[in-house]
Short mmCIF file of C-alpha atoms in Angstrom, two decimals:
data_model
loop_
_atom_site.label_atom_id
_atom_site.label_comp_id
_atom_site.label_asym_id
_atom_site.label_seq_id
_atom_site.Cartn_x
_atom_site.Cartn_y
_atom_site.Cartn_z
CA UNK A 1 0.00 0.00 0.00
CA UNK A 2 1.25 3.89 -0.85
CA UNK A 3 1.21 6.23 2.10
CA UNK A 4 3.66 6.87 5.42
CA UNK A 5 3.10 3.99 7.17
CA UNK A 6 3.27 1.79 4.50
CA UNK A 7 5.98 -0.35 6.64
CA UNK A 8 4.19 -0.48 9.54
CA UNK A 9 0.99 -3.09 10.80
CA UNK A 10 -1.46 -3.28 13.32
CA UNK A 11 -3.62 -5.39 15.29
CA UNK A 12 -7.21 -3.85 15.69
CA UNK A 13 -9.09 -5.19 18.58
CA UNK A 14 -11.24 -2.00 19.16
CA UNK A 15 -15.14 -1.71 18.41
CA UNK A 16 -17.51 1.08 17.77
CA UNK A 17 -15.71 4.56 16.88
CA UNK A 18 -13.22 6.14 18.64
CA UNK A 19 -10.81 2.96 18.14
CA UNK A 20 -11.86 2.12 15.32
CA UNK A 21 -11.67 5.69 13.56
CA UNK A 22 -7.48 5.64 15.27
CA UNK A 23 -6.96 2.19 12.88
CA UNK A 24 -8.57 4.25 9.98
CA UNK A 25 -6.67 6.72 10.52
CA UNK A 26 -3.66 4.58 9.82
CA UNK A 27 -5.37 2.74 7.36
CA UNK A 28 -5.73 5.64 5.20
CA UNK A 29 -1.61 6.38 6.18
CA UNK A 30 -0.68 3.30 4.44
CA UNK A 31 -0.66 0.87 7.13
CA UNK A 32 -1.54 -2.35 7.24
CA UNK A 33 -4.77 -3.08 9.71
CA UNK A 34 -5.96 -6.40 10.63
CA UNK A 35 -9.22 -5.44 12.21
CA UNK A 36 -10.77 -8.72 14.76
CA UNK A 37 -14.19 -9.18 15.18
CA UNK A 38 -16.53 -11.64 17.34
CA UNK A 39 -17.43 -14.46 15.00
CA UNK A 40 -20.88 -14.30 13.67
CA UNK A 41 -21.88 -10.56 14.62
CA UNK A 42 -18.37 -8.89 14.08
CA UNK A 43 -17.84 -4.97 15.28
CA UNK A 44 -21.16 -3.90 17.88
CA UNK A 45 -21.56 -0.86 14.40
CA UNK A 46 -22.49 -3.54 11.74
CA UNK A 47 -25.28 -3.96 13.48
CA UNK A 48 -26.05 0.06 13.82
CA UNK A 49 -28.71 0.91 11.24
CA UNK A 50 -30.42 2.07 9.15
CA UNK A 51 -29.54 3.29 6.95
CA UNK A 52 -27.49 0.60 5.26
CA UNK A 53 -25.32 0.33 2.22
CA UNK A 54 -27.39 -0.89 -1.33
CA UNK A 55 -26.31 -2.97 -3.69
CA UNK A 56 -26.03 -2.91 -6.76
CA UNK A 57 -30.39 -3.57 -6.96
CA UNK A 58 -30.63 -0.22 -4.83
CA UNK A 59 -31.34 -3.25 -1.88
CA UNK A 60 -30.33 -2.53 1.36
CA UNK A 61 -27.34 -4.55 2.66
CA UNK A 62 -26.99 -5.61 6.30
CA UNK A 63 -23.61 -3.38 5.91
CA UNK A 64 -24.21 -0.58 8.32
CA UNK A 65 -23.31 3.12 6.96
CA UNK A 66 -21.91 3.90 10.62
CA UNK A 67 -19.32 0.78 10.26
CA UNK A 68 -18.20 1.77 6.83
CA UNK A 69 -17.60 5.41 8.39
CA UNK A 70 -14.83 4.20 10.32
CA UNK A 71 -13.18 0.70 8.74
CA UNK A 72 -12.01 1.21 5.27
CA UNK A 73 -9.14 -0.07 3.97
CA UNK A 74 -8.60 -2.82 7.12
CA UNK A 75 -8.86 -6.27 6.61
CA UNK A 76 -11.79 -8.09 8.91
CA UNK A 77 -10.32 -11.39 10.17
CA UNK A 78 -13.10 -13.15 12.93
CA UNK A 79 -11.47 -14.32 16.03
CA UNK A 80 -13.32 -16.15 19.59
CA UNK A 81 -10.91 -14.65 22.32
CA UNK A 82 -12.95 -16.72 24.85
CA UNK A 83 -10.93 -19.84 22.98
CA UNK A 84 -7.26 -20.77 23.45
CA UNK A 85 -7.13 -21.32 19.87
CA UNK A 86 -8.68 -18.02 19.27
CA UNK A 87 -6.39 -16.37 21.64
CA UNK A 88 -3.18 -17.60 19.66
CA UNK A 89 -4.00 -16.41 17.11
CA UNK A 90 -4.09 -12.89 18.28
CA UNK A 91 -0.63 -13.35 20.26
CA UNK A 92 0.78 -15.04 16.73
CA UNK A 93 -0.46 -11.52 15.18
CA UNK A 94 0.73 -9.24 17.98
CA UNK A 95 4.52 -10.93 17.99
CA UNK A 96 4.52 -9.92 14.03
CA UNK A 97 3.45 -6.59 14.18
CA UNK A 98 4.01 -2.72 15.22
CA UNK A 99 0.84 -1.73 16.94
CA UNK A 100 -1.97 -3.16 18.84
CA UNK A 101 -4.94 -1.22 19.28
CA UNK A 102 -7.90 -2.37 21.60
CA UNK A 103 -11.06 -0.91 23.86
CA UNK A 104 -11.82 -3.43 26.35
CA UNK A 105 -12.75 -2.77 29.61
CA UNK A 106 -9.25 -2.30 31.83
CA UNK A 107 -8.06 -5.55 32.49
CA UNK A 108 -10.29 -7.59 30.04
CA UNK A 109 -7.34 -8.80 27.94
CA UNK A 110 -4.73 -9.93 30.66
CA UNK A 111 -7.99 -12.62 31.35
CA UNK A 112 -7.08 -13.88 27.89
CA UNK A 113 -3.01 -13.36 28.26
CA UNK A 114 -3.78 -10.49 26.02
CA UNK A 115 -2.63 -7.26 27.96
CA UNK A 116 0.16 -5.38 27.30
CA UNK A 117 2.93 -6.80 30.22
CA UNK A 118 1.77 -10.43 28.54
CA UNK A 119 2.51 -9.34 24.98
CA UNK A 120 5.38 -6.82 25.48
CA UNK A 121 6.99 -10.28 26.49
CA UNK A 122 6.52 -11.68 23.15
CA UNK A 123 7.29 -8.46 21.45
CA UNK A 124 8.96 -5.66 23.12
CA UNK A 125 8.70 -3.38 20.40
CA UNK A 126 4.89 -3.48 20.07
CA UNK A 127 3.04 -0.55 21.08
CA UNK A 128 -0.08 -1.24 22.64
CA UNK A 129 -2.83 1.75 22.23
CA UNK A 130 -5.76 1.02 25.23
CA UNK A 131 -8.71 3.25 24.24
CA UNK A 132 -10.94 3.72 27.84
CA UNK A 133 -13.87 6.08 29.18
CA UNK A 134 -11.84 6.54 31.67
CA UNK A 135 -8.50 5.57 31.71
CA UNK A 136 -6.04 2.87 33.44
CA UNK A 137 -5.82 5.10 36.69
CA UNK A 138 -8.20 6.31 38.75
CA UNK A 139 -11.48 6.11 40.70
CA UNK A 140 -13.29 5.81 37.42
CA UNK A 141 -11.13 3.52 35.87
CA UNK A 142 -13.61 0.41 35.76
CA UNK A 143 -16.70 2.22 34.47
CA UNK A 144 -17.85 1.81 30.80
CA UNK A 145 -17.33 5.18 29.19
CA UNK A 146 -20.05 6.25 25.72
CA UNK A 147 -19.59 9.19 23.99
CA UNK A 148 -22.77 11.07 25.00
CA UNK A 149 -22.53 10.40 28.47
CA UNK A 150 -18.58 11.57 27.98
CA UNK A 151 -19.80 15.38 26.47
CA UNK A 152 -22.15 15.61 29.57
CA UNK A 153 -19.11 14.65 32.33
CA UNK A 154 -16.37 16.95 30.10
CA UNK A 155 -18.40 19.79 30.22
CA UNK A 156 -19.03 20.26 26.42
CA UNK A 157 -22.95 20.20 26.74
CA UNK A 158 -22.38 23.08 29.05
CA UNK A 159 -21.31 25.67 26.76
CA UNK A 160 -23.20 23.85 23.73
CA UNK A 161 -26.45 25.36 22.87
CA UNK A 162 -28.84 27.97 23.12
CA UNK A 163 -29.10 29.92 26.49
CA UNK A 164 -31.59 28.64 28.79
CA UNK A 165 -33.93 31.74 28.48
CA UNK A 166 -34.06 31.55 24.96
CA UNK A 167 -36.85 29.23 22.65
CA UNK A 168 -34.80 25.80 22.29
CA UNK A 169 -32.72 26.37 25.22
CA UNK A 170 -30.79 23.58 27.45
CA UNK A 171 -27.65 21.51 26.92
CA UNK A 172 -27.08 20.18 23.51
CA UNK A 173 -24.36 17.86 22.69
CA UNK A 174 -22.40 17.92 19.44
CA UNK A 175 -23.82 16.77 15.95
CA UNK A 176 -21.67 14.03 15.61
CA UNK A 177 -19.31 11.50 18.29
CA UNK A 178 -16.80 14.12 18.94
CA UNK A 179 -15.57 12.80 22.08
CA UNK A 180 -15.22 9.45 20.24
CA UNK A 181 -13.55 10.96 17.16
CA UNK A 182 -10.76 13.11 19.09
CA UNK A 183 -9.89 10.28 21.33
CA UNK A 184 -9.00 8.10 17.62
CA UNK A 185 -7.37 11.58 16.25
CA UNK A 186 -5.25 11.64 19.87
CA UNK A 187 -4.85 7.43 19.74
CA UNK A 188 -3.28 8.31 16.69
CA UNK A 189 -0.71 11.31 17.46
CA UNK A 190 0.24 8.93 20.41
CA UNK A 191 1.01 6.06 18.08
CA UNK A 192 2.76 7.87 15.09
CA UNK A 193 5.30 9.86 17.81
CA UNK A 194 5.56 6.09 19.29
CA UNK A 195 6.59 4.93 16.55
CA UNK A 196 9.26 7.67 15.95
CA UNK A 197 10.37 7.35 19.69
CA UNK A 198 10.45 3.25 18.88
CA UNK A 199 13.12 4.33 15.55
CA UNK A 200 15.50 5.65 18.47
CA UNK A 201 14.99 3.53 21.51
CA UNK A 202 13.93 0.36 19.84
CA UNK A 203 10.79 -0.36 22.72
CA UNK A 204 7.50 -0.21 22.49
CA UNK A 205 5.01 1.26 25.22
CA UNK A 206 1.54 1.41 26.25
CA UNK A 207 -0.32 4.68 25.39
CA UNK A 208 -3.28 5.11 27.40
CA UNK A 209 -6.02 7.34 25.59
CA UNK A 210 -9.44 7.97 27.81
CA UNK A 211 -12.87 9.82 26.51
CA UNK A 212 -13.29 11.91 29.29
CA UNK A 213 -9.74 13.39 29.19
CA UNK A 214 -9.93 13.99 25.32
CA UNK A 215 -13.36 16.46 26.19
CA UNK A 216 -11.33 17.89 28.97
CA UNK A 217 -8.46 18.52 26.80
CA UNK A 218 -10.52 19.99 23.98
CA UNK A 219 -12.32 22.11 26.32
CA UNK A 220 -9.60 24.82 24.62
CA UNK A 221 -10.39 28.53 25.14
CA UNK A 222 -13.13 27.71 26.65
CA UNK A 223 -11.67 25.58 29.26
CA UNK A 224 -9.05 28.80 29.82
CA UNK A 225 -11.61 30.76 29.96
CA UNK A 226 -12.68 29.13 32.89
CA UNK A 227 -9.42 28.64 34.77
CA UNK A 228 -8.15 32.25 34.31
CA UNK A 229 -11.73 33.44 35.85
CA UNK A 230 -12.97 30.98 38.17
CA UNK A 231 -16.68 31.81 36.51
CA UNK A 232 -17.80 28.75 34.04
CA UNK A 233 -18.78 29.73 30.96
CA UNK A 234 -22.30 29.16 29.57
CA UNK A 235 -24.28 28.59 26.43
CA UNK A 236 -24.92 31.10 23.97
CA UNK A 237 -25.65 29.36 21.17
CA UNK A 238 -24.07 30.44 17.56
CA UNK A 239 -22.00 33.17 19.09
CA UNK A 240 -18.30 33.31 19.99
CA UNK A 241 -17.59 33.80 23.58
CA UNK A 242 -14.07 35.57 22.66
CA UNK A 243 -14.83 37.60 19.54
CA UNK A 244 -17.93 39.97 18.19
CA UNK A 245 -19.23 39.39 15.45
CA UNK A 246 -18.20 35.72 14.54
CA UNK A 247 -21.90 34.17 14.40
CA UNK A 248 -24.64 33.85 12.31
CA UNK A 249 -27.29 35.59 11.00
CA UNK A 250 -30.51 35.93 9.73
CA UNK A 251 -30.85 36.78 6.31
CA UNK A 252 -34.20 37.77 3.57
CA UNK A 253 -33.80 34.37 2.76
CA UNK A 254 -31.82 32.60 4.91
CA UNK A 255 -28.39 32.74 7.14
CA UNK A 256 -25.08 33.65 6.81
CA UNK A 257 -21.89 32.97 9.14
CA UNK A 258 -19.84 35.99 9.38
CA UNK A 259 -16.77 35.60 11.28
CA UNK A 260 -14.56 38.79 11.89
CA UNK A 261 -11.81 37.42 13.68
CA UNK A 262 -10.19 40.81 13.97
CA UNK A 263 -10.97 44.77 14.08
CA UNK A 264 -9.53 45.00 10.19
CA UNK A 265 -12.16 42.65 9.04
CA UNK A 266 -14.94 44.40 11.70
CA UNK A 267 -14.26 47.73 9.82
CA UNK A 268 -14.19 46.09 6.07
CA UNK A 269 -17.68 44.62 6.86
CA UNK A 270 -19.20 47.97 7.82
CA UNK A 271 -17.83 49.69 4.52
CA UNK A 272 -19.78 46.50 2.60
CA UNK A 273 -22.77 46.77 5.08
CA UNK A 274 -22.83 50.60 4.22
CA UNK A 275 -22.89 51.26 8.57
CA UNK A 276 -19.06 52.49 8.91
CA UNK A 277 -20.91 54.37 11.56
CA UNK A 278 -20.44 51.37 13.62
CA UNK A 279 -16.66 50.77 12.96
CA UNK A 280 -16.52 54.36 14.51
CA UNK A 281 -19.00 53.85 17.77
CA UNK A 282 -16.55 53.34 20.69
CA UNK A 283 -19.24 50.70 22.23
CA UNK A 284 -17.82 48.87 18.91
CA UNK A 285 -14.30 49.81 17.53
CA UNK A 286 -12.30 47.34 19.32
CA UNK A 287 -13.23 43.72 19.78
CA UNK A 288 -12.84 43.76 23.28
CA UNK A 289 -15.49 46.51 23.02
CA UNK A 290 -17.84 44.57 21.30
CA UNK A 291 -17.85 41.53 23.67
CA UNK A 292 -18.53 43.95 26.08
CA UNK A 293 -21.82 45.46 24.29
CA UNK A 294 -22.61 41.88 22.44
CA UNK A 295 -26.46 42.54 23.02
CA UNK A 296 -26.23 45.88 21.71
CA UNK A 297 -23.96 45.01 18.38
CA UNK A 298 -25.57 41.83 17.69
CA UNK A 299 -29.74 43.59 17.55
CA UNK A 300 -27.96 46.69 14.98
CA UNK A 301 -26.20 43.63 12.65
CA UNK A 302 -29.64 41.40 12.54
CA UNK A 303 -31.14 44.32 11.13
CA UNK A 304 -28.46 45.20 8.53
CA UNK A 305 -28.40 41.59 7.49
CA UNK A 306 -32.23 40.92 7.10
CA UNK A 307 -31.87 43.45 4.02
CA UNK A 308 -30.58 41.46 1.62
CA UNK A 309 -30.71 37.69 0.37
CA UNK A 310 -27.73 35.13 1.80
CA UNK A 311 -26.20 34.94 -1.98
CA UNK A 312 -26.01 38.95 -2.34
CA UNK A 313 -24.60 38.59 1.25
CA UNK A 314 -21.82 36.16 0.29
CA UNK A 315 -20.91 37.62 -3.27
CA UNK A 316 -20.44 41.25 -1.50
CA UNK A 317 -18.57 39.95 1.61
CA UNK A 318 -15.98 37.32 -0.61
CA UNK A 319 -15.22 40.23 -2.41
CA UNK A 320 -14.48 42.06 0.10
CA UNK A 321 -12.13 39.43 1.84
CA UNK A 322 -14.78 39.10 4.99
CA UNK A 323 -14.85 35.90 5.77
CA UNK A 324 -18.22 34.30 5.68
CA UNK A 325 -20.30 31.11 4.38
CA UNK A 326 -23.72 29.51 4.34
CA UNK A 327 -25.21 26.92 6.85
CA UNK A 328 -24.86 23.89 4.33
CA UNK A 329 -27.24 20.94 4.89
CA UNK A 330 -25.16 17.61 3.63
CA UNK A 331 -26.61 17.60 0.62
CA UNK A 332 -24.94 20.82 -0.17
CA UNK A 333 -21.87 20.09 1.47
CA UNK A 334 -20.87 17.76 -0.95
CA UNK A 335 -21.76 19.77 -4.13
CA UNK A 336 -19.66 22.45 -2.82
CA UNK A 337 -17.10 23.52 -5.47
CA UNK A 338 -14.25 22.78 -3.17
CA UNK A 339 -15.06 19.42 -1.42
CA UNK A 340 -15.74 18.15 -4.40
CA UNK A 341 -12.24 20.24 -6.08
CA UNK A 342 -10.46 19.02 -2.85
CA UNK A 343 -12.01 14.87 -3.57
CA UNK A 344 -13.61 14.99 -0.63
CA UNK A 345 -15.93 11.74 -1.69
CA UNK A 346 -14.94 8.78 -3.24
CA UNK A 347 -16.29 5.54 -4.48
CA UNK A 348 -14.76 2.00 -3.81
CA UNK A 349 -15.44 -1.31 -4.70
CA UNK A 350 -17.55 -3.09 -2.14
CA UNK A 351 -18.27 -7.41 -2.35
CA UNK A 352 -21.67 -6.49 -1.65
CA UNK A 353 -22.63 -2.83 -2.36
CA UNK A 354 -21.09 -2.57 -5.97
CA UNK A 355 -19.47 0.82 -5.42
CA UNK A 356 -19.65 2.46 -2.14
CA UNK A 357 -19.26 6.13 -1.57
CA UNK A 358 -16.98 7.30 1.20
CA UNK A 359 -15.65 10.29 2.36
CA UNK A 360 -11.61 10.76 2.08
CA UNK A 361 -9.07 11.17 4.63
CA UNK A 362 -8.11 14.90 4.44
CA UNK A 363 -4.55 14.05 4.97
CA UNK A 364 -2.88 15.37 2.15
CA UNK A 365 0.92 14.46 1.30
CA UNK A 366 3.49 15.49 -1.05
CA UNK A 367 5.77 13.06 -0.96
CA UNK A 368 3.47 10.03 0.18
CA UNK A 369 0.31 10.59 -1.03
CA UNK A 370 -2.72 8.30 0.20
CA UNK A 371 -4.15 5.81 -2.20
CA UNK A 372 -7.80 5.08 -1.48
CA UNK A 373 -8.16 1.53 -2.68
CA UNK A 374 -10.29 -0.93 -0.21
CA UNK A 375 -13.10 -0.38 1.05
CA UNK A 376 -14.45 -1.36 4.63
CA UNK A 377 -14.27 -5.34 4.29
CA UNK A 378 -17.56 -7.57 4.94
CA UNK A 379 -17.51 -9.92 8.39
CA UNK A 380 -14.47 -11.98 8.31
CA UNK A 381 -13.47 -11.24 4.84
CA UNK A 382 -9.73 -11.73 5.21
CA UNK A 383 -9.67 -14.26 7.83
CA UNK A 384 -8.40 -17.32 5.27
CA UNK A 385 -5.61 -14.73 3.96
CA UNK A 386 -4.41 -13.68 7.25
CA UNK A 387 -3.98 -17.02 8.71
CA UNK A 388 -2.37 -18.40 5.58
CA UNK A 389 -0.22 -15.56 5.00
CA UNK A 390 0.86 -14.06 8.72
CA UNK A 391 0.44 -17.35 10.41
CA UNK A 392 1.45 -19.58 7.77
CA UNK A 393 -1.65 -22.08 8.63
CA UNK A 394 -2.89 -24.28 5.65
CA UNK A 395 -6.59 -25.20 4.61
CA UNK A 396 -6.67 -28.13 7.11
CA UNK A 397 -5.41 -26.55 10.34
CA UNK A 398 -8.28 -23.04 9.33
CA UNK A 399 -10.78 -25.58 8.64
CA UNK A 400 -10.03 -27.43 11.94
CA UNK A 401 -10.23 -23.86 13.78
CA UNK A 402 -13.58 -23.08 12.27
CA UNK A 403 -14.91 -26.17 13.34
CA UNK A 404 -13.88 -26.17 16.67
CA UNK A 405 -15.07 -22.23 16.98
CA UNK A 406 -11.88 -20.34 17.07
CA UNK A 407 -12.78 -18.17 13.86
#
């Protein structure tokens, strides 16, 4: 395979998303990702739909669009780690590869001879990635961690959504798994600068990744803004807590984002939005200023933008250089000029769906560009090809294993 890690392979163990997306992740880099799944059912996100892919008929599958968001390009290989057998075969994997990646609950695996301190002793240059709610350590340590329950504890639901006060207020937690997602997008920082520290030292480690420390972490300015004040920040919907204006707004036929991240952009707006009058109002010539007088700023600008459509609005604010954009539904997002300019979607062969459209790793390389070329692999797909070609087992011994319930 083309990309990065091209050299490199991995044991994927993990389940759901946030694992799951950290092996994508190094799918797409050019590793090579032999994901295991329970015999018969396979990854707990097969089974999470609709919707589901078609097939070629326009049928539906029983191929889950949630597990195809997260498992291209691995190669599905069923193992029973409740069976000896089952559990060799793992440790035969593990002793011939780079990375092991797995979500069980702490402790799980060293039932089966499977934790890290048992395979470190069979290889010590494997790194071993543990994905948690909560972590190794701690109080917490043995609970069972889900992503929405993760945005409630770490505080994102908090400063997520419209004030209480206002029509739709209360906590809201984000659109999609993002607790889930940055855990794989940490997982895999803390595996590639493993690796590199590995190219030096020549060991291994175990990397300990947790949900509710990813939300902490990604609390950001917000987060700040709480520890440099003591006072915890709340909702307020669209708007920025740090800069004025950097929300959206209402439109004659529609909404616009505008986002002036600075006082040069403020004042460039106002000479589009013909009120330079504002640019000039102390309440508003600094940003600082305008966080200050947000109510007061925010009522003048929903009255300027209600005057003209969201297209005369964008047009006249590109052109100006004031960054803006429209609230795309996901229709729309993928006719935009530049996702699909940038390849944004692709289409790969599936055994069962004919073609199936995904969307592409963003990761963009010069010298090691990504090659798109399998798609996320049916319930044990691989699991003959593995065994014959990692393990070096023949027809008899994987028909024997499959008999006795190992695969």
């Amino acid at each position: 395979m083309a990309g990065p890690l091209s050299h490199i392979r991995v044991v994927d163990l993990s389940r759901v998303l946030a694992g799951p997306w950290c092996g994508q992740n190094l799918a797409d880099l050019g590793a090579e990702v032999i994901k295991i799944e329970r015999p018969g059912t396979g990854d707990d996100s097969r089974a999470f739909g609709p919707p589901w892919l078609k097939d070629r008929a326009g049928r539906d599958t029983k191929e889950s669009a949630y597990f195809a968001s997260a498992n291209r390009a691995k190669k599905s290989v069923t193992v029973n780690l409740s069976s000896p057998e089952g559990q060799d075969i793992v440790r035969g994997l593990a002793l011939q590869s780079d990375v092991l990646i797995e979500n069980y609950k702490v402790g799980d695996l060293a039932r089966y001879r499977l934790g890290y301190e048992d395979l470190r002793q069979l290889n010590p240059r494997i790194i071993y990635c543990s994905v948690t709610g909560f972590g190794q350590t701690g109080p917490y340590r043995e609970r069972p961690g889900y992503d929405f329950m993760i945005q409630g504890m770490g505080g994102v639901m908090s400063i997520t959504g419209e004030r209480d006060d206002f029509p739709g207020g209360g906590p809201q937690r984000v659109g999609i798994p993002i607790a889930d997602i940055m855990t794989g997008m940490y997982a895999t920082v803390a595996i590639c600068a493993a690796l590199a520290h590995r190219e030096k030292s020549g060991s291994g480690q175990h990397l300990d990744l947790a949900l509710l420390d990813t939300q902490v972490g990604v609390l950001a300015n917000q987060g700040m803004n709480y520890l440099a004040t003591g006072v915890a920040p709340g909702r307020i919907g669209n708007a920025h807590p740090n800069i004025v204006p950097y929300q959206p707004f209402k439109t004659r036929d529609g909404d616009v984002i505008l986002a002036c991240g600075n006082d040069n952009l403020f004042n460039k707006f106002c000479e589009v939005g013909g009120c330079q009058n504002l640019a000039c109002d102390p309440r508003f010539s600094t940003n600082s200023k305008r966080v200050e007088n947000r109510e007061a700023i925010t009522a003048l600008l929903a009255e300027i933008f209600a005057r003209r459509t969201t297209q005369e609005w964008c047009d006249a604010l590109e052109a100006a250089g004031v960054p803006n954009g429209p609230i795309n539904n996901l229709k729309q997002v993928f006719e935009e000029p530049q996702v699909v300019a940038r390849g944004m979607k692709i289409e790969l062969e599936h055994p069962l769906a004919g073609k199936v459209p995904l969307i592409a790793s963003p990761m963009k390389f010069s010298g090691t560009p990504l090659a798109h070329e399998a798609a996320p692999p049916t319930l044990g797909q691989h699991t003959d090809e593995v065994l014959r070609n990692q393990l070096g087992l023949d027809d008899v011994a994987i028909t024997r294993l499959r008999k006795g319930g190992a695969i």
